[in-house]
């Protein structure tokens, strides 16, 4: 019965207590949460955002510097395309225009978002994991593209805000 706007706030309040546990206990908690989320055989966007945020904050080495593997966004363009597409598809007022606003920030020549069928939770999780290793200097561009795709009309709704927050947490960007 928790109101949706309070879901991530409650998770934020719980993280410090869970982080006090040993990594093995945190991993067990995440495995149990994953099992509950996947029990319905369909992961909702809300569940995916919550699970991704908790995985980022409770993973081993959370809060430590992330090793850079990619120096330019072009090196992970397919992954960035997936994330901007996901955010654009959640936008209230037209995925195409939302995607175009986000894509314009990165200037990688994309003309359309990936289809929903190409954005499984596994594919998005893989993309986010690779994007974590992007240079700290390249991450703000992806975050700005995500924000532009989330609010093409200048209004950031709860679903879009949660997605941008998930992307920022994954990239370790405040």
mmCIF file of C-alpha atoms in Angstrom:
data_model
loop_
_atom_site.group_PDB
_atom_site.id
_atom_site.type_symbol
_atom_site.label_atom_id
_atom_site.label_comp_id
_atom_site.label_asym_id
_atom_site.label_seq_id
_atom_site.Cartn_x
_atom_site.Cartn_y
_atom_site.Cartn_z
ATOM 1 C CA UNK A 1 0.000 0.000 0.000
ATOM 2 C CA UNK A 2 2.994 2.324 -0.266
ATOM 3 C CA UNK A 3 2.265 5.333 -2.450
ATOM 4 C CA UNK A 4 4.401 5.274 -5.561
ATOM 5 C CA UNK A 5 6.115 8.624 -4.936
ATOM 6 C CA UNK A 6 7.505 7.195 -1.691
ATOM 7 C CA UNK A 7 8.942 3.949 -3.115
ATOM 8 C CA UNK A 8 12.436 5.262 -3.858
ATOM 9 C CA UNK A 9 12.464 7.345 -0.676
ATOM 10 C CA UNK A 10 11.781 4.233 1.361
ATOM 11 C CA UNK A 11 14.535 2.392 -0.522
ATOM 12 C CA UNK A 12 16.926 5.280 0.207
ATOM 13 C CA UNK A 13 16.067 5.054 3.897
ATOM 14 C CA UNK A 14 16.659 1.287 3.950
ATOM 15 C CA UNK A 15 20.009 1.288 2.098
ATOM 16 C CA UNK A 16 22.213 2.448 5.024
ATOM 17 C CA UNK A 17 20.883 -0.323 7.274
ATOM 18 C CA UNK A 18 21.335 -2.947 4.578
ATOM 19 C CA UNK A 19 24.844 -1.641 3.770
ATOM 20 C CA UNK A 20 25.871 -2.329 7.371
ATOM 21 C CA UNK A 21 25.467 -6.026 6.595
ATOM 22 C CA UNK A 22 28.311 -8.078 5.171
ATOM 23 C CA UNK A 23 28.434 -8.348 1.409
ATOM 24 C CA UNK A 24 27.196 -11.943 1.527
ATOM 25 C CA UNK A 25 24.007 -10.820 3.313
ATOM 26 C CA UNK A 26 23.534 -7.935 0.866
ATOM 27 C CA UNK A 27 23.932 -10.318 -2.058
ATOM 28 C CA UNK A 28 21.377 -12.667 -0.492
ATOM 29 C CA UNK A 29 18.953 -9.755 -0.030
ATOM 30 C CA UNK A 30 19.361 -8.753 -3.688
ATOM 31 C CA UNK A 31 18.928 -12.363 -4.843
ATOM 32 C CA UNK A 32 15.714 -12.660 -2.807
ATOM 33 C CA UNK A 33 14.410 -9.352 -4.135
ATOM 34 C CA UNK A 34 15.240 -10.417 -7.690
ATOM 35 C CA UNK A 35 13.369 -13.688 -7.172
ATOM 36 C CA UNK A 36 10.301 -11.824 -5.894
ATOM 37 C CA UNK A 37 10.390 -9.376 -8.819
ATOM 38 C CA UNK A 38 10.828 -12.150 -11.389
ATOM 39 C CA UNK A 39 8.207 -14.422 -9.807
ATOM 40 C CA UNK A 40 5.489 -12.669 -11.792
ATOM 41 C CA UNK A 41 7.394 -13.474 -15.018
ATOM 42 C CA UNK A 42 6.980 -9.884 -16.107
ATOM 43 C CA UNK A 43 9.178 -7.178 -14.638
ATOM 44 C CA UNK A 44 7.464 -3.806 -14.564
ATOM 45 C CA UNK A 45 9.407 -0.621 -15.204
ATOM 46 C CA UNK A 46 8.860 0.391 -11.585
ATOM 47 C CA UNK A 47 10.301 -2.922 -10.334
ATOM 48 C CA UNK A 48 13.224 -2.673 -12.737
ATOM 49 C CA UNK A 49 14.099 0.836 -11.542
ATOM 50 C CA UNK A 50 13.932 -0.190 -7.876
ATOM 51 C CA UNK A 51 15.985 -3.339 -8.409
ATOM 52 C CA UNK A 52 18.603 -1.532 -10.493
ATOM 53 C CA UNK A 53 18.995 1.267 -7.948
ATOM 54 C CA UNK A 54 19.365 -1.183 -5.078
ATOM 55 C CA UNK A 55 21.871 -3.285 -7.036
ATOM 56 C CA UNK A 56 23.970 -0.183 -7.676
ATOM 57 C CA UNK A 57 23.932 0.951 -4.075
ATOM 58 C CA UNK A 58 24.442 -2.464 -2.476
ATOM 59 C CA UNK A 59 26.944 -4.045 -4.860
ATOM 60 C CA UNK A 60 30.429 -4.858 -3.705
ATOM 61 C CA UNK A 61 32.559 -1.734 -3.989
ATOM 62 C CA UNK A 62 29.554 0.613 -4.119
ATOM 63 C CA UNK A 63 30.726 4.171 -3.608
ATOM 64 C CA UNK A 64 34.248 3.362 -4.774
ATOM 65 C CA UNK A 65 35.688 4.870 -7.953
ATOM 66 C CA UNK A 66 34.638 3.044 -11.109
ATOM 67 C CA UNK A 67 37.407 1.899 -13.432
ATOM 68 C CA UNK A 68 37.233 3.720 -16.769
ATOM 69 C CA UNK A 69 37.157 1.440 -19.796
ATOM 70 C CA UNK A 70 35.596 3.804 -22.335
ATOM 71 C CA UNK A 71 36.733 7.367 -22.884
ATOM 72 C CA UNK A 72 34.175 8.529 -25.434
ATOM 73 C CA UNK A 73 30.456 7.990 -25.713
ATOM 74 C CA UNK A 74 31.014 6.711 -29.264
ATOM 75 C CA UNK A 75 32.696 3.620 -27.785
ATOM 76 C CA UNK A 76 29.442 2.634 -26.101
ATOM 77 C CA UNK A 77 27.006 4.162 -28.595
ATOM 78 C CA UNK A 78 24.742 1.073 -28.846
ATOM 79 C CA UNK A 79 24.358 1.009 -25.070
ATOM 80 C CA UNK A 80 23.669 4.751 -24.907
ATOM 81 C CA UNK A 81 21.108 4.318 -27.707
ATOM 82 C CA UNK A 82 19.327 1.683 -25.609
ATOM 83 C CA UNK A 83 19.174 3.899 -22.529
ATOM 84 C CA UNK A 84 17.996 7.031 -24.353
ATOM 85 C CA UNK A 85 15.407 4.842 -26.115
ATOM 86 C CA UNK A 86 14.157 3.390 -22.826
ATOM 87 C CA UNK A 87 13.739 6.826 -21.299
ATOM 88 C CA UNK A 88 12.068 8.199 -24.434
ATOM 89 C CA UNK A 89 9.615 5.309 -24.575
ATOM 90 C CA UNK A 90 8.476 6.174 -21.070
ATOM 91 C CA UNK A 91 7.833 9.825 -21.949
ATOM 92 C CA UNK A 92 4.182 10.776 -21.808
ATOM 93 C CA UNK A 93 4.102 12.818 -24.999
ATOM 94 C CA UNK A 94 5.450 10.777 -27.882
ATOM 95 C CA UNK A 95 8.501 8.561 -27.879
ATOM 96 C CA UNK A 96 9.834 9.827 -31.210
ATOM 97 C CA UNK A 97 9.980 13.491 -30.244
ATOM 98 C CA UNK A 98 11.335 12.585 -26.797
ATOM 99 C CA UNK A 99 14.011 10.428 -28.387
ATOM 100 C CA UNK A 100 14.971 13.159 -30.863
ATOM 101 C CA UNK A 101 15.521 15.629 -28.011
ATOM 102 C CA UNK A 102 17.749 13.182 -26.151
ATOM 103 C CA UNK A 103 19.611 12.059 -29.266
ATOM 104 C CA UNK A 104 20.312 15.670 -30.242
ATOM 105 C CA UNK A 105 22.452 16.055 -27.117
ATOM 106 C CA UNK A 106 24.805 13.223 -28.076
ATOM 107 C CA UNK A 107 24.858 13.890 -31.844
ATOM 108 C CA UNK A 108 25.513 10.267 -32.802
ATOM 109 C CA UNK A 109 23.228 10.223 -35.825
ATOM 110 C CA UNK A 110 20.378 8.241 -34.309
ATOM 111 C CA UNK A 111 17.009 8.874 -35.922
ATOM 112 C CA UNK A 112 14.666 6.594 -33.989
ATOM 113 C CA UNK A 113 14.464 4.857 -30.635
ATOM 114 C CA UNK A 114 14.964 1.136 -30.373
ATOM 115 C CA UNK A 115 11.706 -0.787 -30.182
ATOM 116 C CA UNK A 116 10.362 -2.090 -26.892
ATOM 117 C CA UNK A 117 11.173 -5.646 -27.972
ATOM 118 C CA UNK A 118 14.877 -4.741 -28.115
ATOM 119 C CA UNK A 119 14.836 -3.380 -24.563
ATOM 120 C CA UNK A 120 14.555 -6.445 -22.355
ATOM 121 C CA UNK A 121 15.600 -6.068 -18.741
ATOM 122 C CA UNK A 122 18.693 -8.131 -19.494
ATOM 123 C CA UNK A 123 19.710 -5.887 -22.426
ATOM 124 C CA UNK A 124 19.124 -2.689 -20.452
ATOM 125 C CA UNK A 125 21.039 -4.069 -17.467
ATOM 126 C CA UNK A 126 23.958 -5.008 -19.740
ATOM 127 C CA UNK A 127 23.921 -1.553 -21.306
ATOM 128 C CA UNK A 128 23.907 0.157 -17.922
ATOM 129 C CA UNK A 129 26.766 -2.023 -16.706
ATOM 130 C CA UNK A 130 28.951 -1.080 -19.687
ATOM 131 C CA UNK A 131 28.005 2.593 -19.381
ATOM 132 C CA UNK A 132 29.175 2.587 -15.746
ATOM 133 C CA UNK A 133 32.711 2.272 -17.107
ATOM 134 C CA UNK A 134 32.444 5.397 -19.231
ATOM 135 C CA UNK A 135 34.879 8.186 -18.434
ATOM 136 C CA UNK A 136 33.586 10.608 -15.787
ATOM 137 C CA UNK A 137 33.954 13.396 -18.362
ATOM 138 C CA UNK A 138 31.611 11.647 -20.832
ATOM 139 C CA UNK A 139 28.888 10.682 -18.355
ATOM 140 C CA UNK A 140 27.227 14.116 -18.028
ATOM 141 C CA UNK A 141 26.373 14.080 -21.737
ATOM 142 C CA UNK A 142 24.529 10.791 -21.394
ATOM 143 C CA UNK A 143 22.762 12.034 -18.284
ATOM 144 C CA UNK A 144 21.711 15.230 -20.076
ATOM 145 C CA UNK A 145 20.472 13.182 -23.055
ATOM 146 C CA UNK A 146 18.437 11.023 -20.666
ATOM 147 C CA UNK A 147 16.958 14.096 -19.013
ATOM 148 C CA UNK A 148 16.055 15.668 -22.370
ATOM 149 C CA UNK A 149 14.389 12.419 -23.483
ATOM 150 C CA UNK A 150 12.513 12.214 -20.187
ATOM 151 C CA UNK A 151 11.070 15.709 -20.317
ATOM 152 C CA UNK A 152 10.664 16.744 -23.961
ATOM 153 C CA UNK A 153 7.750 18.984 -22.984
ATOM 154 C CA UNK A 154 9.634 20.513 -20.054
ATOM 155 C CA UNK A 155 7.633 18.548 -17.487
ATOM 156 C CA UNK A 156 9.352 15.737 -15.603
ATOM 157 C CA UNK A 157 6.795 13.192 -14.409
ATOM 158 C CA UNK A 158 7.411 10.577 -11.735
ATOM 159 C CA UNK A 159 8.120 7.660 -14.106
ATOM 160 C CA UNK A 160 10.598 9.699 -16.131
ATOM 161 C CA UNK A 161 12.245 11.105 -12.983
ATOM 162 C CA UNK A 162 12.715 7.588 -11.629
ATOM 163 C CA UNK A 163 14.368 6.480 -14.860
ATOM 164 C CA UNK A 164 16.734 9.448 -14.934
ATOM 165 C CA UNK A 165 17.546 8.830 -11.286
ATOM 166 C CA UNK A 166 18.332 5.178 -12.099
ATOM 167 C CA UNK A 167 20.624 6.199 -14.952
ATOM 168 C CA UNK A 168 22.373 8.750 -12.728
ATOM 169 C CA UNK A 169 22.841 6.222 -9.933
ATOM 170 C CA UNK A 170 24.250 3.661 -12.346
ATOM 171 C CA UNK A 171 26.672 6.208 -13.787
ATOM 172 C CA UNK A 172 27.565 7.282 -10.252
ATOM 173 C CA UNK A 173 26.521 10.840 -11.082
ATOM 174 C CA UNK A 174 24.882 12.891 -8.351
#
